[in-house]
Structures are given as C-alpha cells and as structure tokens.
Amino acid sequence: MPKYIDVLTIEQALIKAGNGHQFQRRALIIIGLQYMIAGMLHIAMTELFFHQQQYKCLSEDLNYMNCTEGAFCEQYKTRENKVSLVDHSDLGSLIKYFLMVCGDKIQIFILVTSYYIGGSMGSLYYGEQMEIRQGRYTVMIETLLMMGFVCCISMLSPSAYILSVALFAINFFSRGFFNSSMILFFEISSENLQKFGPALLLTCYGIGEVISPRLIEMFNLNWQYSMLLLFGLPAVLFSVLIKFMQESPRILVIRRKFEEARLAINYIASVNEREMPENWILEDEVRIQELKDKMKNLLLQDEIHEQAKGYNFSSIFRYKSIRIRMFCLLYLYSIVVLGQFQTAKEIERFSRLERHHTYLLLSLVSTAGYLISGYASLNYLRKEVIKAILILGAIFHFLIAALPLLILNKTANDLITFYDKLVYTFIMMVLVMCRLTLSFAYGFINVYALEIFPTSLRHYGFCGLTFLTEFLFIFQDSYVIFCHAFGLNSSIGMFALLLLGLLTLQKLRETQDLPLKENVDEMQDELINNIFSA
C-alpha cells in the first residue's frame, strides 16, 4: 500500500489533467465540425430548400415573366407542362422536386413541422437515454451515426410524406447529438474553456449557416446531393472520430464508476502530456468508502453494495432548488428563441437586399453574437448580463414596433424622400442590433444553463430547455403570419415578454466563478439511500 495518496476533487483532477490542451482542442475540432454541418443543415431545411421567392408565368409571347402567386396558380391549373412553370420560378429545391405549390403547399408545412417535432422528441428521448446509459459518449456516437445514415437514405424518398418521416428522424438524432456533445465538452473542460466552449460550438454552427448557401450555389447542388455530400457522409465520418474522445469523468463519478473516471482522466492527461500524481484517488471515492465502513460497524452488515441514484425527467421538478430555476430558465430560453425568430422575420420583411444576401446578413450577425457571448461568459456576472440583455432587447423591440409608424410614404415600392430613407436605415440598424443582442443572449444562456444544473441532472435540465424551444419553432411562423395578417406588429408582444423576464432573475442564483455542483442540494438528506442498499 502506498505511503502517500493524493485525494483530488473531480475539478482538481481535470485541472491537473490539462485544460485547453491537445485533448480539449481535438474534442472542440471534432464536435465543432459537426456543429458546422448542423448549421448548414438547419439553414437548408428552414430556408433554402423551402424558400418561395418569385413565381414565373408564361406571357402571350411564351416568355417567362415575374408574376404573383395567384396568377401562377391560375396558369398552373390549366397548363399541361406544370413542371416547366415550377422549374423556371425561383423556388426552393424541395418545392420544385415534389411540386409543392398552390394546393399542394400543405406538404411544406408537414415537412417543416415534422422536422421540428423530431427535434423536440429527440431532446426528451436522449435526455432519458443519457441517464439509462449512464453517460454522454455512447449517445453521441449513436445519434451522429444514425443522423448521417438517415440523411444519406433520405435522398431516395419517393414522396414528400416519406421525406417528412426522414426529416423527423434527422432532427430527432441531431438534437440528441447536440445536447449530449455540448454537455460532454462542458464536463471534460474546466476553468475558462468550460465557459467559452459552448460559445465556440455555437460559433461553428453559425459559420455553417453562413457557408451553406455559398456551397450549394457554388456546386449547384439540389436537395438530394446536399443531403448526401454536405450532411450525411460527413456525419457518418465524424461518428468514427468520436472514438478518440472519452466519457465525461463527472458523470462517471456520479454513477460511482470511480475506476473508469480515473482511467478517463489519466487518458486525458496522457494526451495533454501532463502528469497525474503517481497514486491518486477521487475525493468522492474516499467519502463513500468512509461511509461504508461506518455503516458496516453500525448495522453489522457483511455485504453493502454501492448503488447510484436513479433519475428521470420528473427529478427536475422533485427538488425545490432545481424546480424554480428550471421554470425561470424555460421562460428565458423560450423568449430568447422566439425573439430571434421574430427579429429574423422582421429583417426579411424590411430588407431590400436580395434573399441570399439577407440570409447571409442574418447568419453573420448570429455568429458574431455567439462569439461575443463567450467573452461575456469569461468576464461578467451571469444575472447582470441577462438583466442587461432583457432590458436592451425590450428597448429594441419597442423601437421596431414604433419606428415604422414614422415612415411617411407607406404605399410606394421605393422610399423616395430623404426622411423615409433615413428612418428605414435606422430601422434596419435597430433590427440588426436586436438580432445581435438575442443571438448573444442565446449563447450566454446556454452557458448559464449548463452551470446552474448539477451534473446528476444536467442532461435532463438542458434537454428540457431544448425540447421547449424546438416545440416552439412549430408555432413561431404562425405567430408572425397572424400578426401581419391583422396589421399587428409582432414586436410589441416580445417587448412585454422580455420585460417580464426580469422577474425571473430574483429566483436564479449567480454561478460566475463558482465550482460546478455535482448533485442537487437536497441530496445530502438522501445520501444513505442514494449510495447503499442491502
């Protein structure tokens, strides 16, 4: 038996194993590349493949000319060569392939809705799977491999309805990967990289949104080749690279797999070329062994076995210390996502740029917001930043609602007077700043959510947040369309929702520079039941 044994907490062990060194950089590259692919897929699924920019009709001299959707549908009903009309129109690749125009446009709604429902269901299912399989690593490999496989075979879909099933599965698996990979990267890091890592991954996601339209346009890829070459095959290849990563040592400690946790930390240290103490042990292991000895003496039991506590989604609401924070974060997370979507639609509405330039603007602004959120996560108090975000976002939305009323010439296609041009320019500046603020908020709240949940429930809390946001995506477009149809400004509602978010800050705790919690506060009262069974 060694004379001296170093007893380390999980945080101390990860620091000694190296943080921000080769292992973490390798993990960031592997996961970041897939996040970039995810951004490419998302912009393609939500914008590029389904855009309905301009319809073309045949004139009397049989030349194609721009026309309204109504005129297009009148001609579409009577002409035999329907495909030619669709092909000459500036429509998304999927719309052209499945002829989803006029009376068949309901298929677009089915496809997009299936995609978002798949994401929400995937968040729930794989949140539970991370508990059942007692980790994040195996979930990552499975979900990425399955997502890539389904992307590849989806190109064979003979109908839009079969493709809707494929899109459900794609987002089902992709959401499982995103949640498990972000949590894993967060838990294998420490100190600054832990705070900055989620922002870097979201920045990779934003870069994917920026380059996807360029790649599809440059190589003239339709939806089938995009699914195979841009999304499917890269995902399958990256699932192999994940073999070079390790399970989260934090979750292994929670599951009482101390030997596996030490092996994982030693592997991280070896890759980072750092030396761990010759003989070391985890503090939790010592504490449990001491409690075992006490229980043996107290109860005179010959055999006492370790047993990790079992959880499910209801565990988030079982403990008061987590329940209130979960409700507050659900509210903050949802209004930030709603605000991002609503602001994007307002930019599309006011922008006089071409469609692809508008998408580029949105993607660049979002990427900048994600990157800035990483800097804020390193340096500023969480609650103070969120408070500033909510106030600033509310001000921007109020201006977005009020400023259009100041435009004098509301009927002309072009703004004529200098005054109207000035107001229009100011509106676009406010919209861009609002988009930047809310993208910043999304990246920052992701870090805060990962910090505020303990390791034992982090996967449930984080997956619960993403479930709600994916579910809200189903109704966001309908909300904006409803507002515009009745002449309402969708920004007024966001103004009120953002101000109400200030009330949630009273129930949230500050996490800046505090060590991560491994268990909920109430676990101390359940310690014996959680660890021992006869």
Coordinates of N, CA, C and O in Angstrom, one line a residue, residues 265-422:
I265 N -9.6 10.3 -16.9 CA -8.8 11.4 -16.5 C -7.3 11.2 -16.9 O -6.6 12.0 -17.4
N266 N -6.8 10.0 -16.6 CA -5.5 9.6 -16.9 C -5.2 9.7 -18.4 O -4.2 10.1 -18.9
Y267 N -6.2 9.2 -19.2 CA -6.1 9.3 -20.6 C -6.0 10.7 -21.1 O -5.2 11.1 -22.0
I268 N -6.9 11.6 -20.6 CA -6.9 13.0 -20.9 C -5.5 13.6 -20.6 O -4.9 14.3 -21.4
A269 N -5.0 13.2 -19.5 CA -3.6 13.7 -19.1 C -2.5 13.3 -20.0 O -1.6 14.0 -20.4
S270 N -2.6 12.0 -20.4 CA -1.6 11.5 -21.3 C -1.6 12.1 -22.7 O -0.6 12.4 -23.3
V271 N -2.8 12.4 -23.2 CA -2.9 13.1 -24.5 C -2.4 14.5 -24.4 O -1.8 15.1 -25.3
N272 N -2.7 15.2 -23.2 CA -2.2 16.5 -23.0 C -0.8 16.6 -22.5 O -0.3 17.7 -22.3
E273 N -0.1 15.4 -22.4 CA 1.3 15.4 -22.0 C 1.4 16.0 -20.6 O 2.4 16.7 -20.3
R274 N 0.4 15.8 -19.7 CA 0.5 16.2 -18.3 C 0.6 15.0 -17.4 O 0.2 13.9 -17.8
E275 N 1.3 15.1 -16.3 CA 1.5 14.0 -15.4 C 0.5 14.1 -14.2 O 0.5 15.2 -13.5
M276 N -0.2 13.0 -14.0 CA -1.0 13.0 -12.8 C -0.2 12.4 -11.6 O 0.9 11.8 -11.9
P277 N -0.5 12.6 -10.4 CA 0.2 12.1 -9.3 C 0.3 10.5 -9.4 O -0.6 9.9 -10.0
E278 N 1.4 10.0 -8.9 CA 1.6 8.5 -9.1 C 0.5 7.7 -8.4 O 0.1 6.7 -9.0
N279 N 0.1 8.1 -7.3 CA -1.0 7.5 -6.6 C -2.1 8.5 -6.2 O -1.8 9.4 -5.4
W280 N -3.2 8.4 -6.8 CA -4.2 9.4 -6.5 C -5.6 8.8 -6.5 O -5.8 7.7 -7.1
I281 N -6.5 9.4 -5.8 CA -7.9 8.9 -5.7 C -8.8 10.0 -5.6 O -8.4 11.2 -5.3
L282 N -10.1 9.8 -6.0 CA -11.1 10.9 -6.1 C -11.7 11.0 -4.7 O -11.9 10.1 -3.9
E283 N -11.9 12.3 -4.3 CA -12.5 12.6 -3.0 C -13.8 11.9 -2.8 O -14.1 11.4 -1.6
D284 N -14.7 11.8 -3.8 CA -16.0 11.1 -3.6 C -15.8 9.7 -3.3 O -16.6 9.1 -2.5
E285 N -14.8 9.1 -3.8 CA -14.5 7.6 -3.6 C -14.1 7.4 -2.1 O -14.5 6.5 -1.4
V286 N -13.3 8.4 -1.6 CA -12.9 8.3 -0.2 C -14.1 8.5 0.8 O -14.3 7.8 1.7
R287 N -14.9 9.5 0.4 CA -16.1 9.8 1.3 C -17.0 8.6 1.3 O -17.6 8.3 2.4
I288 N -17.2 8.0 0.2 CA -18.2 6.8 0.2 C -17.6 5.6 0.9 O -18.3 4.9 1.6
Q289 N -16.3 5.4 0.8 CA -15.7 4.3 1.5 C -15.7 4.5 3.0 O -16.0 3.6 3.8
E290 N -15.6 5.8 3.4 CA -15.7 6.1 4.9 C -17.1 5.8 5.4 O -17.3 5.2 6.4
L291 N -18.1 6.2 4.5 CA -19.5 6.0 4.9 C -19.8 4.5 4.9 O -20.5 4.0 5.8
K292 N -19.2 3.7 4.0 CA -19.4 2.3 4.0 C -18.9 1.7 5.3 O -19.6 0.8 5.9
D293 N -17.7 2.0 5.7 CA -17.1 1.5 6.9 C -18.0 1.8 8.2 O -18.2 0.9 9.0
K294 N -18.5 3.0 8.2 CA -19.4 3.4 9.3 C -20.7 2.6 9.3 O -21.1 2.2 10.4
M295 N -21.2 2.4 8.1 CA -22.5 1.6 8.0 C -22.2 0.2 8.4 O -23.1 -0.4 9.1
K296 N -21.1 -0.4 8.1 CA -20.8 -1.8 8.4 C -20.7 -1.9 9.9 O -21.3 -2.9 10.5
N297 N -20.1 -1.0 10.6 CA -19.9 -1.1 12.0 C -21.3 -0.8 12.7 O -21.6 -1.4 13.7
L298 N -22.1 0.1 12.1 CA -23.3 0.5 12.7 C -24.4 -0.6 12.6 O -25.1 -1.0 13.5
L299 N -24.5 -1.2 11.4 CA -25.6 -2.1 11.1 C -25.1 -3.6 11.1 O -25.9 -4.5 10.9
L300 N -23.8 -3.8 11.3 CA -23.2 -5.1 11.3 C -23.6 -5.9 10.0 O -23.9 -7.1 10.1
Q301 N -23.5 -5.2 8.9 CA -23.9 -5.8 7.6 C -22.6 -6.4 7.0 O -21.5 -5.7 7.0
D302 N -22.6 -7.6 6.5 CA -21.4 -8.2 5.9 C -21.2 -7.7 4.5 O -20.1 -7.5 4.0
E303 N -22.4 -7.4 3.8 CA -22.3 -7.0 2.4 C -23.1 -5.8 2.2 O -24.3 -5.8 2.4
I304 N -22.4 -4.7 1.8 CA -23.1 -3.5 1.4 C -22.7 -3.0 0.0 O -21.5 -3.0 -0.2
H305 N -23.6 -2.8 -0.9 CA -23.2 -2.5 -2.3 C -23.5 -1.1 -2.6 O -24.5 -0.5 -2.2
E306 N -22.7 -0.5 -3.5 CA -22.9 0.8 -4.0 C -24.1 0.8 -5.0 O -24.2 -0.1 -5.8
Q307 N -24.9 1.8 -4.9 CA -26.0 1.9 -5.8 C -26.2 3.4 -6.2 O -26.5 4.2 -5.3
A308 N -26.0 3.7 -7.4 CA -26.2 5.1 -7.8 C -27.7 5.4 -7.9 O -28.5 4.6 -8.2
K309 N -28.0 6.7 -7.6 CA -29.4 7.1 -7.6 C -30.0 7.2 -9.0 O -29.3 7.6 -9.9
G310 N -31.2 6.7 -9.2 CA -31.8 6.7 -10.5 C -32.7 8.0 -10.6 O -33.4 8.3 -9.7
Y311 N -32.6 8.6 -11.8 CA -33.4 9.8 -12.0 C -34.2 9.6 -13.3 O -34.0 8.7 -14.1
N312 N -35.1 10.6 -13.5 CA -35.9 10.7 -14.7 C -36.2 12.2 -14.8 O -35.8 13.0 -14.0
F313 N -37.0 12.6 -15.9 CA -37.3 14.0 -16.1 C -38.0 14.6 -14.9 O -37.9 15.8 -14.7
S314 N -38.8 13.8 -14.2 CA -39.6 14.4 -13.1 C -38.6 14.8 -12.0 O -39.0 15.6 -11.1
S315 N -37.4 14.3 -12.0 CA -36.4 14.7 -10.9 C -36.2 16.2 -10.9 O -35.8 16.8 -9.9
I316 N -36.3 16.8 -12.1 CA -36.0 18.3 -12.2 C -37.0 19.0 -11.3 O -36.7 20.0 -10.7
F317 N -38.2 18.5 -11.3 CA -39.3 19.2 -10.5 C -39.5 18.6 -9.1 O -40.4 19.1 -8.4
R318 N -38.7 17.6 -8.8 CA -38.9 16.9 -7.5 C -38.2 17.8 -6.4 O -38.6 17.9 -5.3
Y319 N -37.1 18.4 -6.8 CA -36.3 19.2 -5.8 C -36.5 20.7 -6.0 O -36.4 21.2 -7.1
K320 N -36.8 21.3 -4.9 CA -37.2 22.7 -4.9 C -36.0 23.6 -5.4 O -36.2 24.6 -6.1
S321 N -34.8 23.2 -5.1 CA -33.6 24.0 -5.5 C -33.5 24.1 -7.0 O -32.9 25.0 -7.6
I322 N -34.0 23.0 -7.7 CA -33.9 23.0 -9.2 C -35.2 23.4 -9.8 O -35.2 24.0 -10.9
R323 N -36.3 23.0 -9.2 CA -37.6 23.2 -9.9 C -37.8 24.7 -10.2 O -38.2 25.0 -11.4
I324 N -37.6 25.6 -9.3 CA -37.9 27.0 -9.6 C -37.0 27.6 -10.7 O -37.4 28.3 -11.6
R325 N -35.7 27.1 -10.6 CA -34.7 27.6 -11.6 C -35.1 27.1 -13.0 O -34.9 27.7 -14.0
M326 N -35.6 25.8 -13.0 CA -36.0 25.3 -14.3 C -37.1 26.1 -14.9 O -37.0 26.4 -16.1
F327 N -38.1 26.4 -14.2 CA -39.2 27.2 -14.7 C -38.7 28.6 -15.2 O -39.1 29.1 -16.3
C328 N -37.8 29.2 -14.5 CA -37.3 30.5 -14.9 C -36.5 30.4 -16.1 O -36.6 31.2 -17.0
L329 N -35.6 29.4 -16.2 CA -34.8 29.2 -17.4 C -35.6 28.8 -18.6 O -35.3 29.3 -19.7
L330 N -36.7 28.0 -18.4 CA -37.6 27.7 -19.5 C -38.2 29.0 -20.1 O -38.3 29.1 -21.3
Y331 N -38.6 29.9 -19.3 CA -39.2 31.2 -19.7 C -38.1 32.0 -20.5 O -38.4 32.5 -21.6
L332 N -36.9 32.2 -19.9 CA -35.9 33.0 -20.5 C -35.5 32.3 -21.9 O -35.3 33.0 -22.9
Y333 N -35.3 31.0 -21.9 CA -34.8 30.3 -23.1 C -35.8 30.5 -24.2 O -35.5 30.8 -25.3
S334 N -37.1 30.4 -23.9 CA -38.2 30.4 -24.9 C -38.3 31.8 -25.5 O -38.5 32.0 -26.7
I335 N -38.3 32.9 -24.6 CA -38.5 34.2 -25.2 C -37.3 34.6 -26.0 O -37.4 35.4 -27.0
V336 N -36.1 34.2 -25.7 CA -34.9 34.5 -26.5 C -35.0 33.8 -27.9 O -34.7 34.5 -28.9
V337 N -35.4 32.6 -27.9 CA -35.6 31.9 -29.2 C -36.7 32.5 -30.0 O -36.6 32.7 -31.2
L338 N -37.8 32.8 -29.4 CA -38.9 33.5 -30.1 C -38.5 34.8 -30.6 O -38.8 35.2 -31.7
G339 N -37.7 35.6 -29.8 CA -37.2 36.9 -30.3 C -36.3 36.8 -31.4 O -36.4 37.6 -32.4
Q340 N -35.4 35.8 -31.4 CA -34.5 35.6 -32.6 C -35.3 35.3 -33.9 O -35.0 35.9 -34.9
F341 N -36.3 34.5 -33.8 CA -37.1 34.1 -35.0 C -37.9 35.3 -35.4 O -37.9 35.7 -36.6
Q342 N -38.5 36.0 -34.5 CA -39.4 37.2 -34.8 C -38.5 38.3 -35.5 O -38.9 38.9 -36.4
T343 N -37.3 38.5 -34.9 CA -36.5 39.6 -35.5 C -36.0 39.2 -36.9 O -35.9 40.0 -37.8
A344 N -35.7 37.9 -37.1 CA -35.3 37.4 -38.4 C -36.4 37.7 -39.4 O -36.1 38.2 -40.6
K345 N -37.6 37.5 -39.1 CA -38.8 37.7 -40.0 C -39.0 39.2 -40.2 O -39.3 39.6 -41.4
E346 N -38.7 40.0 -39.2 CA -38.9 41.5 -39.4 C -37.7 42.0 -40.4 O -38.0 42.9 -41.2
I347 N -36.5 41.4 -40.2 CA -35.4 41.8 -41.1 C -35.8 41.4 -42.6 O -35.6 42.2 -43.5
E348 N -36.3 40.2 -42.7 CA -36.7 39.8 -44.1 C -37.8 40.7 -44.6 O -37.8 41.0 -45.8
R349 N -38.7 41.1 -43.8 CA -39.8 42.0 -44.2 C -39.3 43.4 -44.6 O -39.8 43.9 -45.6
F350 N -38.4 44.0 -43.9 CA -37.9 45.3 -44.2 C -36.7 45.3 -45.2 O -36.5 46.3 -45.8
S351 N -35.9 44.3 -45.2 CA -34.7 44.3 -46.0 C -35.0 44.4 -47.5 O -36.0 43.8 -48.0
R352 N -34.2 45.3 -48.1 CA -34.3 45.4 -49.6 C -33.2 44.7 -50.3 O -32.9 45.0 -51.5
L353 N -32.5 43.9 -49.5 CA -31.4 43.1 -50.1 C -32.0 41.9 -50.8 O -33.1 41.5 -50.6
E354 N -31.2 41.3 -51.7 CA -31.6 40.0 -52.3 C -31.7 38.9 -51.2 O -31.1 39.0 -50.2
R355 N -32.5 37.9 -51.5 CA -32.8 36.9 -50.5 C -31.5 36.3 -49.9 O -31.4 36.2 -48.7
H356 N -30.6 35.9 -50.8 CA -29.4 35.2 -50.2 C -28.5 36.2 -49.4 O -27.8 35.8 -48.5
H357 N -28.6 37.5 -49.8 CA -27.8 38.4 -49.0 C -28.4 38.7 -47.6 O -27.7 38.9 -46.7
T358 N -29.8 38.6 -47.6 CA -30.5 38.7 -46.3 C -30.1 37.5 -45.4 O -29.9 37.7 -44.2
Y359 N -30.1 36.3 -46.0 CA -29.7 35.1 -45.2 C -28.3 35.3 -44.7 O -28.0 34.9 -43.5
L360 N -27.4 35.8 -45.5 CA -26.0 36.0 -45.1 C -25.9 37.0 -44.0 O -25.1 36.8 -43.0
L361 N -26.7 38.1 -44.1 CA -26.6 39.1 -43.0 C -27.1 38.5 -41.7 O -26.5 38.7 -40.6
L362 N -28.2 37.7 -41.7 CA -28.7 37.1 -40.5 C -27.7 36.1 -39.9 O -27.5 36.1 -38.7
S363 N -27.1 35.3 -40.7 CA -26.1 34.3 -40.3 C -24.9 35.0 -39.7 O -24.4 34.6 -38.6
L364 N -24.4 36.0 -40.3 CA -23.2 36.7 -39.8 C -23.4 37.4 -38.5 O -22.6 37.3 -37.6
V365 N -24.6 38.0 -38.4 CA -24.9 38.7 -37.1 C -25.1 37.7 -36.0 O -24.6 37.9 -34.9
S366 N -25.7 36.5 -36.3 CA -25.9 35.5 -35.2 C -24.5 35.0 -34.8 O -24.3 34.8 -33.6
T367 N -23.7 34.7 -35.8 CA -22.3 34.2 -35.5 C -21.5 35.1 -34.6 O -20.9 34.7 -33.6
A368 N -21.6 36.4 -34.9 CA -20.9 37.4 -34.1 C -21.5 37.4 -32.7 O -20.7 37.5 -31.7
G369 N -22.8 37.3 -32.5 CA -23.4 37.3 -31.2 C -23.0 36.1 -30.4 O -22.7 36.2 -29.2
Y370 N -22.9 34.9 -31.0 CA -22.4 33.7 -30.3 C -21.0 33.9 -29.8 O -20.7 33.5 -28.7
L371 N -20.2 34.5 -30.7 CA -18.8 34.6 -30.3 C -18.6 35.6 -29.2 O -17.8 35.4 -28.2
I372 N -19.4 36.7 -29.2 CA -19.3 37.7 -28.1 C -19.8 37.1 -26.8 O -19.3 37.5 -25.7
S373 N -20.7 36.2 -26.9 CA -21.3 35.6 -25.7 C -20.2 34.9 -24.9 O -20.2 34.8 -23.7
G374 N -19.2 34.3 -25.6 CA -18.1 33.6 -25.0 C -17.3 34.5 -24.2 O -16.9 34.2 -23.1
Y375 N -17.0 35.7 -24.7 CA -16.2 36.7 -24.0 C -16.9 37.1 -22.7 O -16.3 37.2 -21.6
A376 N -18.2 37.4 -22.8 CA -19.0 37.8 -21.7 C -19.0 36.7 -20.6 O -19.0 37.0 -19.4
S377 N -19.1 35.4 -21.1 CA -19.1 34.3 -20.1 C -17.8 34.2 -19.3 O -17.9 33.8 -18.1
L378 N -16.7 34.7 -19.9 CA -15.5 34.6 -19.2 C -15.3 35.7 -18.1 O -14.6 35.6 -17.1
N379 N -16.0 36.8 -18.3 CA -15.7 38.0 -17.5 C -16.8 38.6 -16.7 O -16.5 39.5 -15.8
Y380 N -18.0 38.3 -16.9 CA -19.1 39.1 -16.3 C -20.1 38.2 -15.5 O -20.2 37.0 -15.8
L381 N -20.7 38.8 -14.5 CA -21.7 38.1 -13.7 C -22.9 37.7 -14.6 O -23.4 38.5 -15.4
R382 N -23.4 36.5 -14.4 CA -24.5 36.0 -15.2 C -25.8 36.8 -15.1 O -26.4 37.2 -16.1
K383 N -26.2 37.0 -13.9 CA -27.5 37.7 -13.7 C -27.5 39.1 -14.2 O -28.5 39.6 -14.7
E384 N -26.4 39.8 -14.0 CA -26.2 41.2 -14.5 C -26.3 41.2 -16.0 O -26.9 42.1 -16.6
V385 N -25.6 40.3 -16.7 CA -25.6 40.3 -18.2 C -27.0 40.0 -18.7 O -27.5 40.6 -19.6
I386 N -27.7 39.0 -18.1 CA -29.1 38.6 -18.5 C -30.0 39.8 -18.3 O -30.9 40.1 -19.2
K387 N -29.9 40.5 -17.2 CA -30.7 41.7 -17.0 C -30.5 42.7 -18.0 O -31.5 43.3 -18.6
A388 N -29.2 43.0 -18.4 CA -28.9 44.0 -19.4 C -29.5 43.5 -20.8 O -30.0 44.3 -21.6
I389 N -29.4 42.2 -21.1 CA -29.9 41.7 -22.3 C -31.4 41.9 -22.4 O -32.0 42.3 -23.5
L390 N -32.1 41.6 -21.4 CA -33.6 41.7 -21.4 C -34.0 43.2 -21.6 O -35.0 43.4 -22.3
I391 N -33.4 44.1 -20.9 CA -33.7 45.5 -21.0 C -33.4 46.0 -22.4 O -34.2 46.7 -23.0
L392 N -32.2 45.7 -22.9 CA -31.8 46.1 -24.2 C -32.7 45.5 -25.3 O -33.1 46.2 -26.2
G393 N -33.0 44.2 -25.2 CA -33.9 43.6 -26.1 C -35.3 44.2 -26.1 O -35.9 44.4 -27.2
A394 N -35.8 44.5 -25.0 CA -37.1 45.2 -24.9 C -37.1 46.5 -25.5 O -38.1 46.9 -26.3
I395 N -36.1 47.3 -25.3 CA -36.0 48.6 -26.0 C -35.9 48.5 -27.5 O -36.6 49.2 -28.2
F396 N -35.1 47.6 -28.0 CA -35.1 47.4 -29.4 C -36.4 47.0 -30.0 O -36.8 47.5 -31.1
H397 N -37.1 46.1 -29.3 CA -38.4 45.6 -29.9 C -39.5 46.8 -29.8 O -40.3 46.9 -30.7
F398 N -39.4 47.6 -28.8 CA -40.3 48.8 -28.8 C -40.0 49.7 -30.0 O -40.9 50.2 -30.6
L399 N -38.7 49.9 -30.3 CA -38.3 50.8 -31.4 C -38.8 50.1 -32.7 O -39.2 50.8 -33.6
I400 N -38.6 48.8 -32.8 CA -39.0 48.1 -34.1 C -40.5 48.3 -34.3 O -41.0 48.4 -35.4
A401 N -41.3 48.3 -33.2 CA -42.7 48.5 -33.3 C -43.1 49.9 -33.7 O -44.1 50.2 -34.4
A402 N -42.4 50.9 -33.1 CA -42.8 52.3 -33.2 C -42.2 53.0 -34.4 O -42.9 53.8 -35.1
L403 N -41.0 52.7 -34.8 CA -40.3 53.4 -35.9 C -41.0 53.3 -37.3 O -41.1 54.3 -38.0
P404 N -41.6 52.1 -37.7 CA -42.3 52.1 -39.0 C -43.4 53.1 -39.1 O -43.8 53.4 -40.2
L405 N -44.0 53.5 -37.9 CA -45.1 54.4 -38.0 C -44.6 55.8 -38.4 O -45.5 56.6 -38.8
L406 N -43.3 56.0 -38.4 CA -42.8 57.4 -38.7 C -42.5 57.5 -40.2 O -42.2 58.6 -40.7
I407 N -42.6 56.4 -40.9 CA -42.4 56.4 -42.4 C -43.6 57.1 -43.0 O -44.7 56.6 -42.9
L408 N -43.3 58.1 -43.8 CA -44.4 58.9 -44.4 C -45.0 58.2 -45.6 O -46.2 58.1 -45.8
N409 N -44.2 57.8 -46.5 CA -44.6 57.2 -47.8 C -44.8 55.7 -47.6 O -43.8 54.9 -47.7
K410 N -46.0 55.2 -47.3 CA -46.2 53.8 -47.0 C -46.7 53.0 -48.1 O -46.9 51.8 -48.0
T411 N -47.0 53.6 -49.3 CA -47.5 52.9 -50.4 C -46.6 52.6 -51.5 O -46.7 51.6 -52.3
A412 N -45.6 53.5 -51.7 CA -44.6 53.3 -52.8 C -43.7 52.1 -52.6 O -43.4 51.8 -51.5
N413 N -43.3 51.6 -53.7 CA -42.4 50.4 -53.6 C -41.1 50.8 -53.2 O -40.3 50.1 -52.5
D414 N -40.7 52.0 -53.5 CA -39.4 52.5 -53.1 C -39.5 53.7 -52.2 O -40.4 54.5 -52.4
L415 N -38.6 53.8 -51.3 CA -38.6 55.0 -50.4 C -38.0 56.2 -51.2 O -36.9 56.1 -51.7
I416 N -38.8 57.3 -51.3 CA -38.4 58.4 -52.2 C -37.7 59.5 -51.4 O -36.6 59.9 -51.8
T417 N -38.3 59.9 -50.3 CA -37.7 61.1 -49.6 C -36.5 60.7 -48.8 O -36.4 59.6 -48.3
F418 N -35.7 61.7 -48.5 CA -34.5 61.5 -47.7 C -35.0 61.1 -46.3 O -34.3 60.2 -45.6
Y419 N -36.0 61.7 -45.8 CA -36.5 61.4 -44.4 C -36.9 59.9 -44.3 O -36.5 59.2 -43.4
D420 N -37.7 59.4 -45.3 CA -38.1 58.0 -45.3 C -36.9 57.1 -45.4 O -36.8 56.0 -44.7
K421 N -35.9 57.4 -46.2 CA -34.7 56.6 -46.3 C -33.9 56.6 -45.0 O -33.4 55.5 -44.6
L422 N -33.9 57.7 -44.3 CA -33.2 57.8 -43.0 C -33.9 56.9 -42.0 O -33.2 56.2 -41.2

